[in-house]
Amino acid sequence: VNALLHHTGGNLSSIDQGTRPGILHRLDKDTSGLLLVAKNNISHRRLAEDLKERKITRIYECIVYGFFKEKQGIIEAPIGRDSKDRIKMAVHAEGKYAKTYFRVLESLKHGTYLRVKLDTGRTHQIRVHMHFIGHPVMGDRLYASKRKHFGLEGQCLHARELHFMHPRTGEHMKIQTPLPSWFTST
């Protein structure tokens, strides 16, 4: 946030007066990739409404432990705070509805490279859903703490693309960012 404030000269929306001014789509610690940030309150409100109505597409790429028989799938499982570890989230009946789509891009030596699309946006959603189906994100020290991390600096989870309507012009925006080098060398 401090870097964004410096870059914009302090011109970010003030809707969230707390620690995240302007930020609509944020990332978990050790996740790389794109953020969605609003510079003014009008844009923030419009983008927040689009996010709520699932009009913004968020596509991630990740490497997970294990291999898949199927080429794609959908995970629909409610997510809430883990009752045993308050830092973690978990799949449980009292959680909020969560839906994640995944598609296998490539089988690798130590796991599988996936493209993941969020339908909902729960805290740690991809990490929790992948852990739930037995394929935690490689390098995830919270949900795959007992797995070998192959010297990774972070987890192999990257917010690769955002698709949305520009809040002022109505133009369709497709923003992409390349994978970090440490991710591609795994």
Coordinates of N, CA, C and O in Angstrom, one line a residue:
V1 N 0.8 -1.2 0.0 CA 0.0 0.0 0.0 C 0.9 1.3 0.0 O 0.6 2.2 -0.7
N2 N 1.9 1.2 0.8 CA 2.8 2.4 0.8 C 3.4 2.7 -0.6 O 3.5 3.9 -1.0
A3 N 3.8 1.7 -1.3 CA 4.4 1.8 -2.6 C 3.3 2.4 -3.6 O 3.6 3.3 -4.4
L4 N 2.1 1.9 -3.5 CA 1.0 2.5 -4.3 C 0.7 3.9 -4.0 O 0.5 4.7 -4.9
L5 N 0.7 4.2 -2.7 CA 0.5 5.6 -2.3 C 1.6 6.6 -2.8 O 1.3 7.6 -3.3
H6 N 2.8 6.1 -2.8 CA 3.9 6.9 -3.3 C 3.8 7.0 -4.8 O 3.9 8.1 -5.4
H7 N 3.5 5.9 -5.5 CA 3.4 5.9 -7.0 C 2.3 6.8 -7.5 O 2.4 7.5 -8.5
T8 N 1.2 6.9 -6.8 CA 0.0 7.7 -7.2 C 0.0 9.1 -6.5 O -1.0 9.8 -6.8
G9 N 1.0 9.4 -5.8 CA 1.0 10.7 -5.1 C -0.2 10.8 -4.0 O -0.7 11.8 -3.8
G10 N -0.5 9.6 -3.5 CA -1.6 9.6 -2.5 C -3.0 9.5 -3.1 O -4.0 9.6 -2.3
N11 N -3.1 9.4 -4.4 CA -4.4 9.5 -5.1 C -5.0 8.0 -5.2 O -4.9 7.4 -6.3
L12 N -5.5 7.5 -4.1 CA -6.2 6.3 -4.1 C -7.6 6.5 -3.5 O -7.8 7.4 -2.7
S13 N -8.5 5.6 -3.8 CA -9.9 5.8 -3.2 C -9.8 5.8 -1.7 O -8.9 5.1 -1.1
S14 N -10.7 6.5 -1.0 CA -10.6 6.5 0.4 C -11.8 5.7 1.1 O -12.1 5.9 2.2
I15 N -12.4 4.9 0.3 CA -13.5 4.1 0.8 C -13.1 3.2 2.0 O -13.7 3.1 3.0
D16 N -11.9 2.6 1.8 CA -11.4 1.8 2.9 C -10.3 2.7 3.6 O -9.2 2.8 3.2
Q17 N -10.7 3.3 4.7 CA -9.8 4.2 5.4 C -8.8 3.5 6.2 O -7.9 4.1 6.8
G18 N -8.9 2.2 6.2 CA -8.0 1.3 7.0 C -6.6 1.2 6.4 O -6.0 2.1 5.9
T19 N -6.2 0.0 6.3 CA -4.8 -0.3 5.9 C -4.7 -0.6 4.4 O -3.6 -0.9 3.9
R20 N -5.9 -0.6 3.6 CA -5.9 -1.0 2.2 C -6.6 0.0 1.3 O -7.5 -0.3 0.6
P21 N -6.2 1.3 1.4 CA -6.9 2.3 0.5 C -6.7 1.9 -1.0 O -5.7 1.6 -1.5
G22 N -7.9 1.9 -1.7 CA -7.9 1.7 -3.1 C -7.9 0.2 -3.5 O -8.3 -0.1 -4.6
I23 N -7.6 -0.7 -2.7 CA -7.4 -2.1 -3.1 C -8.7 -2.8 -3.1 O -9.4 -2.9 -2.1
L24 N -9.0 -3.4 -4.2 CA -10.3 -4.2 -4.4 C -10.0 -5.7 -4.4 O -10.7 -6.5 -3.9
H25 N -9.0 -6.1 -5.1 CA -8.6 -7.5 -5.3 C -7.2 -7.6 -4.7 O -6.2 -7.0 -5.3
R26 N -7.0 -8.3 -3.6 CA -5.7 -8.4 -3.0 C -5.2 -9.8 -3.1 O -6.0 -10.7 -3.4
L27 N -4.0 -10.0 -2.7 CA -3.3 -11.3 -2.8 C -2.9 -11.8 -1.4 O -2.5 -11.0 -0.5
D28 N -2.9 -13.1 -1.2 CA -2.3 -13.7 0.0 C -0.8 -13.4 0.1 O -0.2 -13.3 -1.0
K29 N -0.3 -13.4 1.3 CA 1.1 -13.4 1.4 C 1.8 -14.5 0.6 O 1.3 -15.6 0.6
D30 N 2.9 -14.2 0.0 CA 3.7 -15.1 -0.9 C 3.0 -15.5 -2.2 O 3.4 -16.5 -2.8
T31 N 1.9 -14.8 -2.5 CA 1.3 -15.0 -3.8 C 1.7 -13.8 -4.7 O 1.6 -12.7 -4.3
S32 N 2.1 -14.1 -5.9 CA 2.6 -13.1 -6.9 C 1.4 -12.7 -7.8 O 0.4 -13.4 -7.9
G33 N 1.6 -11.6 -8.5 CA 0.7 -11.3 -9.6 C -0.1 -10.0 -9.4 O 0.4 -9.0 -8.8
L34 N -1.2 -9.9 -10.1 CA -2.0 -8.7 -10.2 C -2.9 -8.3 -9.0 O -3.5 -9.2 -8.4
L35 N -2.9 -7.0 -8.8 CA -3.9 -6.4 -7.8 C -4.8 -5.6 -8.6 O -4.5 -5.0 -9.7
L36 N -6.0 -5.4 -8.1 CA -7.0 -4.4 -8.7 C -7.1 -3.3 -7.7 O -7.5 -3.5 -6.6
V37 N -6.7 -2.0 -8.2 CA -6.7 -0.9 -7.3 C -7.4 0.3 -7.9 O -7.3 0.5 -9.1
A38 N -8.3 0.9 -7.1 CA -9.0 2.1 -7.6 C -8.4 3.4 -7.1 O -8.0 3.5 -6.0
K39 N -8.3 4.3 -8.0 CA -7.7 5.6 -7.7 C -8.7 6.6 -7.1 O -8.3 7.6 -6.5
N40 N -10.0 6.3 -7.3 CA -11.0 7.3 -6.8 C -12.2 6.5 -6.3 O -12.4 5.3 -6.6
N41 N -13.1 7.1 -5.5 CA -14.2 6.5 -4.9 C -15.3 6.0 -5.9 O -15.9 4.9 -5.7
I42 N -15.5 6.7 -6.9 CA -16.5 6.3 -7.9 C -16.0 5.0 -8.6 O -16.8 4.1 -8.7
S43 N -14.8 5.0 -9.0 CA -14.3 3.7 -9.6 C -14.3 2.6 -8.6 O -14.6 1.4 -9.0
H44 N -13.9 2.9 -7.4 CA -13.9 1.8 -6.3 C -15.3 1.2 -6.2 O -15.5 0.0 -6.2
R45 N -16.3 2.1 -6.1 CA -17.7 1.6 -5.9 C -18.1 0.7 -7.1 O -18.7 -0.3 -6.9
R46 N -17.9 1.2 -8.3 CA -18.3 0.5 -9.5 C -17.5 -0.9 -9.6 O -18.2 -1.9 -9.9
L47 N -16.3 -0.9 -9.4 CA -15.5 -2.1 -9.4 C -15.9 -3.1 -8.3 O -16.0 -4.3 -8.5
A48 N -16.2 -2.5 -7.1 CA -16.6 -3.4 -6.0 C -17.9 -4.0 -6.3 O -18.1 -5.2 -6.0
E49 N -18.8 -3.3 -7.0 CA -20.1 -3.9 -7.4 C -19.9 -5.0 -8.4 O -20.6 -6.0 -8.4
D50 N -19.1 -4.7 -9.4 CA -18.8 -5.7 -10.4 C -18.2 -7.0 -9.8 O -18.5 -8.1 -10.2
L51 N -17.3 -6.8 -8.8 CA -16.7 -7.9 -8.1 C -17.8 -8.7 -7.4 O -17.8 -10.0 -7.5
K52 N -18.6 -8.0 -6.7 CA -19.7 -8.7 -6.0 C -20.7 -9.4 -6.9 O -21.1 -10.5 -6.6
E53 N -20.9 -8.9 -8.1 CA -21.8 -9.5 -9.1 C -21.1 -10.5 -10.0 O -21.7 -11.0 -10.9
R54 N -19.8 -10.8 -9.7 CA -19.0 -11.7 -10.4 C -18.8 -11.4 -11.9 O -18.8 -12.2 -12.7
K55 N -18.7 -10.1 -12.1 CA -18.5 -9.6 -13.5 C -17.0 -9.4 -13.8 O -16.6 -9.1 -14.9
I56 N -16.1 -9.6 -12.7 CA -14.7 -9.5 -12.9 C -14.1 -10.9 -12.9 O -14.4 -11.7 -12.0
T57 N -13.3 -11.2 -13.9 CA -12.8 -12.6 -14.0 C -11.3 -12.5 -13.5 O -10.5 -11.7 -13.9
R58 N -11.1 -13.4 -12.5 CA -9.7 -13.5 -11.9 C -9.2 -14.9 -12.2 O -9.7 -15.9 -11.8
I59 N -8.1 -14.9 -13.0 CA -7.4 -16.2 -13.4 C -6.0 -16.3 -12.8 O -5.2 -15.3 -12.9
Y60 N -5.8 -17.4 -12.2 CA -4.5 -17.7 -11.5 C -3.8 -18.8 -12.3 O -4.5 -19.6 -12.9
E61 N -2.6 -19.0 -12.1 CA -1.8 -20.2 -12.4 C -1.1 -20.6 -11.2 O -0.6 -19.8 -10.4
C62 N -1.0 -22.0 -11.1 CA -0.4 -22.5 -9.9 C 0.2 -23.9 -10.2 O -0.1 -24.5 -11.2
I63 N 1.1 -24.3 -9.4 CA 1.7 -25.6 -9.4 C 1.3 -26.3 -8.1 O 1.5 -25.7 -7.0
V64 N 0.7 -27.4 -8.2 CA 0.2 -28.2 -7.1 C 0.9 -29.5 -7.0 O 1.4 -30.0 -7.9
Y65 N 0.9 -30.0 -5.8 CA 1.5 -31.4 -5.5 C 0.6 -32.4 -6.1 O -0.7 -32.3 -6.1
G66 N 1.1 -33.5 -6.7 CA 0.3 -34.6 -7.2 C -0.1 -34.4 -8.6 O 0.2 -33.4 -9.3
F67 N -0.8 -35.4 -9.1 CA -1.2 -35.5 -10.5 C -2.7 -35.8 -10.6 O -3.3 -36.4 -9.7
F68 N -3.2 -35.4 -11.8 CA -4.7 -35.5 -12.0 C -5.0 -36.5 -13.1 O -4.3 -36.5 -14.1
K69 N -6.1 -37.2 -12.9 CA -6.6 -38.1 -14.0 C -7.4 -37.3 -14.9 O -7.3 -37.4 -16.2
E70 N -8.2 -36.3 -14.4 CA -9.1 -35.5 -15.2 C -8.3 -34.3 -15.7 O -7.3 -33.9 -15.1
K71 N -8.8 -33.7 -16.8 CA -8.1 -32.5 -17.4 C -8.6 -31.2 -16.8 O -8.0 -30.2 -17.0
Q72 N -9.8 -31.3 -16.2 CA -10.4 -30.0 -15.6 C -11.4 -30.4 -14.6 O -11.8 -31.6 -14.5
G73 N -11.8 -29.5 -13.7 CA -12.7 -29.8 -12.7 C -13.3 -28.5 -12.0 O -12.8 -27.4 -12.3
I74 N -14.3 -28.8 -11.2 CA -14.9 -27.7 -10.4 C -14.9 -28.1 -9.0 O -15.3 -29.3 -8.7
I75 N -14.5 -27.2 -8.1 CA -14.5 -27.5 -6.7 C -15.6 -26.6 -6.1 O -15.4 -25.3 -6.1
E76 N -16.6 -27.1 -5.5 CA -17.7 -26.4 -4.8 C -17.7 -26.9 -3.4 O -18.2 -28.0 -3.1
A77 N -17.1 -26.1 -2.5 CA -17.1 -26.4 -1.1 C -17.0 -25.2 -0.3 O -16.2 -24.3 -0.5
P78 N -17.9 -25.1 0.8 CA -17.9 -23.9 1.6 C -16.6 -23.7 2.4 O -16.0 -24.7 2.9
I79 N -16.2 -22.4 2.5 CA -15.0 -22.1 3.3 C -15.3 -21.2 4.4 O -16.0 -20.2 4.3
G80 N -14.7 -21.5 5.6 CA -14.8 -20.7 6.8 C -13.5 -20.8 7.6 O -12.6 -21.6 7.2
R81 N -13.4 -20.1 8.7 CA -12.3 -20.2 9.6 C -12.1 -21.6 10.1 O -13.1 -22.2 10.5
D82 N -10.9 -22.1 10.2 CA -10.6 -23.4 10.7 C -10.8 -23.4 12.2 O -10.3 -22.5 12.9
S83 N -11.5 -24.4 12.7 CA -11.8 -24.4 14.2 C -10.7 -24.7 15.0 O -10.6 -24.4 16.2
K84 N -9.6 -25.4 14.5 CA -8.5 -25.8 15.3 C -7.3 -24.8 15.2 O -6.5 -24.8 16.0
D85 N -7.2 -24.1 14.1 CA -6.1 -23.1 13.8 C -6.7 -21.9 13.2 O -7.0 -21.8 12.1
R86 N -6.8 -20.8 14.0 CA -7.5 -19.6 13.6 C -6.8 -18.8 12.5 O -7.4 -17.9 11.9
I87 N -5.5 -19.2 12.2 CA -4.8 -18.6 11.1 C -5.3 -19.1 9.8 O -5.3 -18.4 8.8
K88 N -5.7 -20.4 9.8 CA -6.1 -21.1 8.6 C -7.6 -20.9 8.3 O -8.4 -20.7 9.2
M89 N -7.9 -21.1 7.0 CA -9.3 -21.3 6.6 C -9.4 -22.8 6.3 O -8.5 -23.5 6.1
A90 N -10.7 -23.3 6.2 CA -10.9 -24.7 5.9 C -12.3 -24.9 5.3 O -13.1 -24.0 5.3
V91 N -12.4 -26.0 4.6 CA -13.7 -26.4 4.1 C -14.6 -27.0 5.2 O -14.1 -27.9 5.9
H92 N -15.7 -26.4 5.5 CA -16.7 -26.9 6.5 C -18.1 -26.4 6.2 O -18.3 -25.4 5.6
A93 N -19.1 -27.2 6.7 CA -20.5 -26.9 6.4 C -20.9 -25.5 6.8 O -21.8 -24.9 6.1
E94 N -20.4 -24.9 7.8 CA -20.8 -23.6 8.3 C -20.1 -22.4 7.5 O -20.4 -21.3 7.7
G95 N -19.2 -22.8 6.6 CA -18.5 -21.8 5.8 C -19.4 -21.1 4.7 O -20.5 -21.5 4.5
K96 N -18.8 -20.1 4.1 CA -19.5 -19.4 3.0 C -19.3 -20.2 1.7 O -18.2 -20.8 1.4
Y97 N -20.3 -20.1 0.8 CA -20.2 -20.8 -0.5 C -18.9 -20.4 -1.2 O -18.6 -19.2 -1.3
A98 N -18.3 -21.3 -1.9 CA -17.0 -21.0 -2.6 C -17.0 -22.0 -3.8 O -17.3 -23.2 -3.7
K99 N -16.6 -21.4 -5.0 CA -16.5 -22.2 -6.2 C -15.3 -21.9 -7.0 O -15.0 -20.7 -7.2
T100 N -14.5 -22.9 -7.3 CA -13.2 -22.8 -8.1 C -13.2 -23.7 -9.3 O -13.6 -24.9 -9.1
Y101 N -12.8 -23.2 -10.4 CA -12.7 -24.0 -11.6 C -11.2 -24.2 -11.8 O -10.4 -23.3 -11.6
F102 N -10.8 -25.4 -12.3 CA -9.4 -25.6 -12.6 C -9.2 -26.4 -13.9 O -10.1 -27.2 -14.3
R103 N -8.1 -26.2 -14.6 CA -7.8 -26.9 -15.8 C -6.3 -27.2 -15.8 O -5.5 -26.4 -15.5
V104 N -6.0 -28.5 -16.1 CA -4.6 -28.9 -16.1 C -3.9 -28.3 -17.4 O -4.4 -28.5 -18.5
L105 N -2.8 -27.6 -17.2 CA -2.0 -27.1 -18.3 C -0.9 -28.1 -18.7 O -0.6 -28.3 -19.8
E106 N -0.3 -28.7 -17.6 CA 0.9 -29.6 -17.9 C 1.2 -30.4 -16.6 O 1.1 -29.9 -15.5
S107 N 1.6 -31.6 -16.8 CA 2.1 -32.5 -15.8 C 3.6 -32.2 -15.7 O 4.3 -32.3 -16.7
L108 N 4.1 -32.0 -14.5 CA 5.5 -31.7 -14.3 C 6.2 -32.8 -13.5 O 5.5 -33.8 -13.1
K109 N 7.5 -32.7 -13.3 CA 8.2 -33.7 -12.6 C 7.6 -34.0 -11.1 O 7.5 -35.1 -10.7
H110 N 7.4 -32.9 -10.4 CA 6.9 -33.0 -9.0 C 5.5 -32.6 -8.8 O 5.1 -32.6 -7.6
G111 N 4.7 -32.3 -9.8 CA 3.4 -31.9 -9.6 C 2.7 -31.5 -10.9 O 3.1 -31.9 -12.0
T112 N 1.6 -30.7 -10.8 CA 0.8 -30.4 -11.9 C 0.7 -28.8 -12.0 O 0.4 -28.2 -11.0
Y113 N 0.8 -28.3 -13.2 CA 0.6 -26.9 -13.5 C -0.8 -26.7 -13.9 O -1.3 -27.3 -14.8
L114 N -1.5 -25.8 -13.2 CA -2.9 -25.6 -13.4 C -3.2 -24.1 -13.7 O -2.5 -23.2 -13.3
R115 N -4.3 -23.9 -14.5 CA -5.0 -22.6 -14.6 C -6.2 -22.7 -13.8 O -7.0 -23.6 -13.9
V116 N -6.4 -21.7 -12.9 CA -7.5 -21.7 -12.0 C -8.3 -20.4 -12.1 O -7.8 -19.3 -12.2
K117 N -9.7 -20.5 -12.1 CA -10.5 -19.4 -12.2 C -11.4 -19.4 -11.0 O -12.1 -20.4 -10.7
L118 N -11.5 -18.2 -10.4 CA -12.4 -18.1 -9.2 C -13.8 -17.6 -9.6 O -13.9 -16.7 -10.4
D119 N -14.8 -18.3 -9.1 CA -16.1 -17.8 -9.2 C -16.5 -17.0 -8.0 O -17.2 -16.0 -8.2
T120 N -16.0 -17.3 -6.9 CA -16.2 -16.5 -5.6 C -14.8 -16.1 -5.2 O -13.8 -16.4 -5.8
G121 N -14.7 -15.3 -4.1 CA -13.4 -14.8 -3.7 C -13.2 -14.9 -2.2 O -13.2 -13.9 -1.5
R122 N -13.2 -16.1 -1.7 CA -13.0 -16.3 -0.2 C -11.5 -16.2 0.1 O -10.7 -16.5 -0.7
T123 N -11.3 -15.9 1.4 CA -9.9 -15.9 1.9 C -9.2 -17.2 1.7 O -9.8 -18.2 2.0
H124 N -8.0 -17.2 1.0 CA -7.2 -18.4 0.8 C -8.0 -19.4 -0.1 O -7.6 -20.6 -0.1
Q125 N -8.9 -19.0 -0.9 CA -9.8 -19.9 -1.6 C -9.1 -21.0 -2.4 O -9.3 -22.2 -2.2
I126 N -8.2 -20.6 -3.3 CA -7.5 -21.6 -4.1 C -6.7 -22.5 -3.2 O -6.7 -23.7 -3.4
R127 N -5.9 -21.9 -2.3 CA -5.1 -22.7 -1.4 C -5.9 -23.8 -0.6 O -5.5 -24.9 -0.5
V128 N -7.1 -23.3 -0.1 CA -7.9 -24.2 0.7 C -8.6 -25.3 -0.2 O -8.6 -26.5 0.2
H129 N -9.1 -24.9 -1.3 CA -9.7 -25.9 -2.2 C -8.7 -26.9 -2.7 O -9.0 -28.1 -2.8
M130 N -7.5 -26.5 -3.1 CA -6.5 -27.4 -3.6 C -6.1 -28.4 -2.5 O -6.0 -29.6 -2.7
H131 N -5.9 -27.8 -1.3 CA -5.6 -28.7 -0.1 C -6.8 -29.7 0.1 O -6.5 -30.9 0.4
F132 N -8.0 -29.2 0.0 CA -9.2 -30.1 0.3 C -9.2 -31.3 -0.7 O -9.6 -32.3 -0.3
I133 N -8.8 -31.1 -2.0 CA -8.9 -32.2 -2.9 C -7.6 -33.0 -2.9 O -7.4 -33.9 -3.8
G134 N -6.7 -32.7 -2.0 CA -5.4 -33.5 -1.9 C -4.3 -33.0 -2.8 O -3.3 -33.7 -2.9
H135 N -4.4 -31.8 -3.3 CA -3.4 -31.2 -4.2 C -3.0 -29.8 -3.7 O -3.3 -28.8 -4.4
P136 N -2.3 -29.7 -2.5 CA -2.0 -28.3 -2.1 C -1.0 -27.6 -3.0 O -0.3 -28.3 -3.8
V137 N -1.1 -26.3 -3.0 CA -0.2 -25.5 -3.8 C 1.3 -25.7 -3.3 O 1.6 -25.7 -2.1
M138 N 2.1 -25.9 -4.3 CA 3.5 -26.2 -4.0 C 4.2 -25.0 -3.4 O 4.0 -23.8 -3.8
G139 N 4.9 -25.2 -2.3 CA 5.6 -24.1 -1.6 C 4.7 -23.4 -0.5 O 5.2 -22.5 0.1
D140 N 3.5 -23.8 -0.4 CA 2.5 -23.2 0.6 C 2.9 -23.7 2.0 O 2.7 -24.8 2.3
R141 N 3.5 -22.8 2.8 CA 3.9 -23.2 4.1 C 2.8 -23.3 5.1 O 3.0 -23.8 6.2
L142 N 1.6 -22.8 4.8 CA 0.5 -22.9 5.7 C -0.3 -24.2 5.5 O -0.7 -24.9 6.4
Y143 N -0.7 -24.5 4.2 CA -1.5 -25.6 3.9 C -0.8 -26.8 3.4 O -1.4 -27.9 3.2
A144 N 0.5 -26.7 3.2 CA 1.3 -27.9 2.8 C 2.6 -27.9 3.6 O 3.7 -28.1 3.0
S145 N 2.5 -27.6 4.9 CA 3.7 -27.4 5.7 C 4.6 -28.6 5.8 O 5.8 -28.5 6.0
K146 N 4.0 -29.8 5.6 CA 4.8 -31.1 5.8 C 5.4 -31.5 4.4 O 6.1 -32.6 4.4
R147 N 5.1 -30.8 3.4 CA 5.6 -31.2 2.0 C 7.0 -30.6 1.8 O 7.4 -29.6 2.3
K148 N 7.7 -31.2 0.8 CA 9.0 -30.6 0.4 C 8.7 -29.4 -0.5 O 7.9 -29.4 -1.3
H149 N 9.5 -28.3 -0.2 CA 9.2 -27.0 -0.8 C 10.2 -26.7 -2.0 O 10.1 -25.7 -2.6
F150 N 11.2 -27.6 -2.2 CA 12.1 -27.5 -3.3 C 12.8 -26.1 -3.4 O 13.1 -25.6 -4.4
G151 N 13.1 -25.5 -2.2 CA 13.8 -24.3 -2.1 C 13.1 -23.1 -2.6 O 13.7 -22.0 -2.9
L152 N 11.7 -23.2 -2.8 CA 10.9 -22.0 -3.3 C 10.9 -20.9 -2.3 O 10.8 -21.1 -1.1
E153 N 10.9 -19.7 -2.8 CA 10.9 -18.5 -1.9 C 9.4 -18.2 -1.5 O 9.2 -17.6 -0.5
G154 N 8.5 -18.6 -2.3 CA 7.1 -18.4 -2.0 C 6.3 -19.6 -2.5 O 6.9 -20.6 -2.9
Q155 N 5.0 -19.5 -2.5 CA 4.2 -20.5 -3.1 C 4.0 -20.3 -4.6 O 4.0 -19.2 -5.1
C156 N 3.8 -21.4 -5.3 CA 3.6 -21.3 -6.7 C 2.1 -21.0 -7.1 O 1.4 -21.9 -7.5
L157 N 1.7 -19.8 -6.7 CA 0.4 -19.3 -7.0 C 0.6 -17.9 -7.5 O 1.2 -17.0 -6.8
H158 N 0.0 -17.6 -8.7 CA 0.2 -16.3 -9.4 C -1.1 -15.8 -10.0 O -1.7 -16.5 -10.7
A159 N -1.4 -14.6 -9.6 CA -2.6 -14.0 -10.2 C -2.2 -13.5 -11.6 O -1.6 -12.4 -11.7
R160 N -2.6 -14.3 -12.6 CA -2.1 -14.1 -13.9 C -2.9 -13.1 -14.8 O -2.3 -12.3 -15.5
E161 N -4.2 -13.1 -14.7 CA -5.1 -12.3 -15.5 C -6.2 -11.7 -14.7 O -6.8 -12.3 -13.8
L162 N -6.6 -10.5 -15.1 CA -7.9 -9.9 -14.7 C -8.6 -9.4 -15.9 O -8.0 -8.8 -16.8
H163 N -9.9 -9.7 -16.0 CA -10.8 -9.2 -17.0 C -11.9 -8.4 -16.4 O -12.6 -8.9 -15.5
F164 N -12.1 -7.1 -16.8 CA -13.1 -6.3 -16.2 C -13.5 -5.2 -17.1 O -12.8 -4.9 -18.1
M165 N -14.6 -4.5 -16.8 CA -15.0 -3.3 -17.6 C -14.4 -2.1 -16.9 O -14.6 -1.9 -15.7
H166 N -13.8 -1.2 -17.7 CA -13.2 0.0 -17.1 C -14.3 0.8 -16.5 O -15.4 1.0 -17.1
P167 N -14.2 1.2 -15.2 CA -15.3 1.8 -14.5 C -15.7 3.2 -15.1 O -16.8 3.6 -14.9
R168 N -14.8 3.9 -15.8 CA -15.2 5.2 -16.4 C -15.6 5.1 -17.9 O -16.6 5.6 -18.3
T169 N -14.8 4.3 -18.7 CA -15.0 4.3 -20.1 C -15.9 3.1 -20.6 O -16.5 3.1 -21.7
G170 N -16.1 2.1 -19.7 CA -16.9 0.9 -20.1 C -16.1 0.0 -21.0 O -16.6 -1.1 -21.5
E171 N -14.9 0.3 -21.3 CA -14.0 -0.6 -22.2 C -13.7 -1.9 -21.5 O -13.4 -1.9 -20.3
H172 N -13.7 -3.0 -22.3 CA -13.3 -4.3 -21.7 C -11.8 -4.3 -21.5 O -11.1 -4.0 -22.5
M173 N -11.3 -4.6 -20.3 CA -9.9 -4.6 -20.0 C -9.5 -6.0 -19.7 O -10.2 -6.8 -19.0
K174 N -8.4 -6.4 -20.4 CA -7.8 -7.7 -20.1 C -6.3 -7.4 -19.7 O -5.5 -7.1 -20.6
I175 N -6.0 -7.6 -18.5 CA -4.7 -7.3 -18.0 C -4.0 -8.6 -17.6 O -4.6 -9.5 -17.0
Q176 N -2.8 -8.8 -18.1 CA -2.0 -10.0 -17.8 C -0.6 -9.6 -17.3 O -0.1 -8.5 -17.6
T177 N 0.0 -10.5 -16.5 CA 1.3 -10.3 -16.1 C 2.1 -11.7 -16.2 O 1.5 -12.7 -16.0
P178 N 3.4 -11.6 -16.5 CA 4.1 -12.8 -16.7 C 4.4 -13.5 -15.3 O 4.3 -12.9 -14.3
L179 N 4.7 -14.8 -15.4 CA 5.0 -15.5 -14.2 C 6.4 -15.1 -13.7 O 7.3 -14.8 -14.5
P180 N 6.6 -15.1 -12.4 CA 7.9 -14.7 -11.9 C 9.0 -15.8 -12.2 O 8.6 -17.0 -12.4
S181 N 10.2 -15.5 -12.3 CA 11.3 -16.4 -12.8 C 11.4 -17.6 -11.8 O 11.6 -18.7 -12.2
W182 N 11.2 -17.4 -10.5 CA 11.4 -18.5 -9.6 C 10.3 -19.5 -9.7 O 10.4 -20.7 -9.5
F183 N 9.1 -19.1 -10.2 CA 8.0 -19.9 -10.5 C 8.2 -20.8 -11.7 O 8.0 -22.0 -11.6
T184 N 8.8 -20.2 -12.7 CA 9.0 -21.0 -14.0 C 10.2 -21.9 -13.9 O 10.3 -22.8 -14.7
S185 N 11.1 -21.7 -13.0 CA 12.3 -22.6 -12.9 C 12.0 -23.8 -12.0 O 12.9 -24.6 -11.8
T186 N 10.8 -23.9 -11.4 CA 10.5 -25.0 -10.5 C 10.3 -26.3 -11.3 O 9.7 -26.4 -12.3

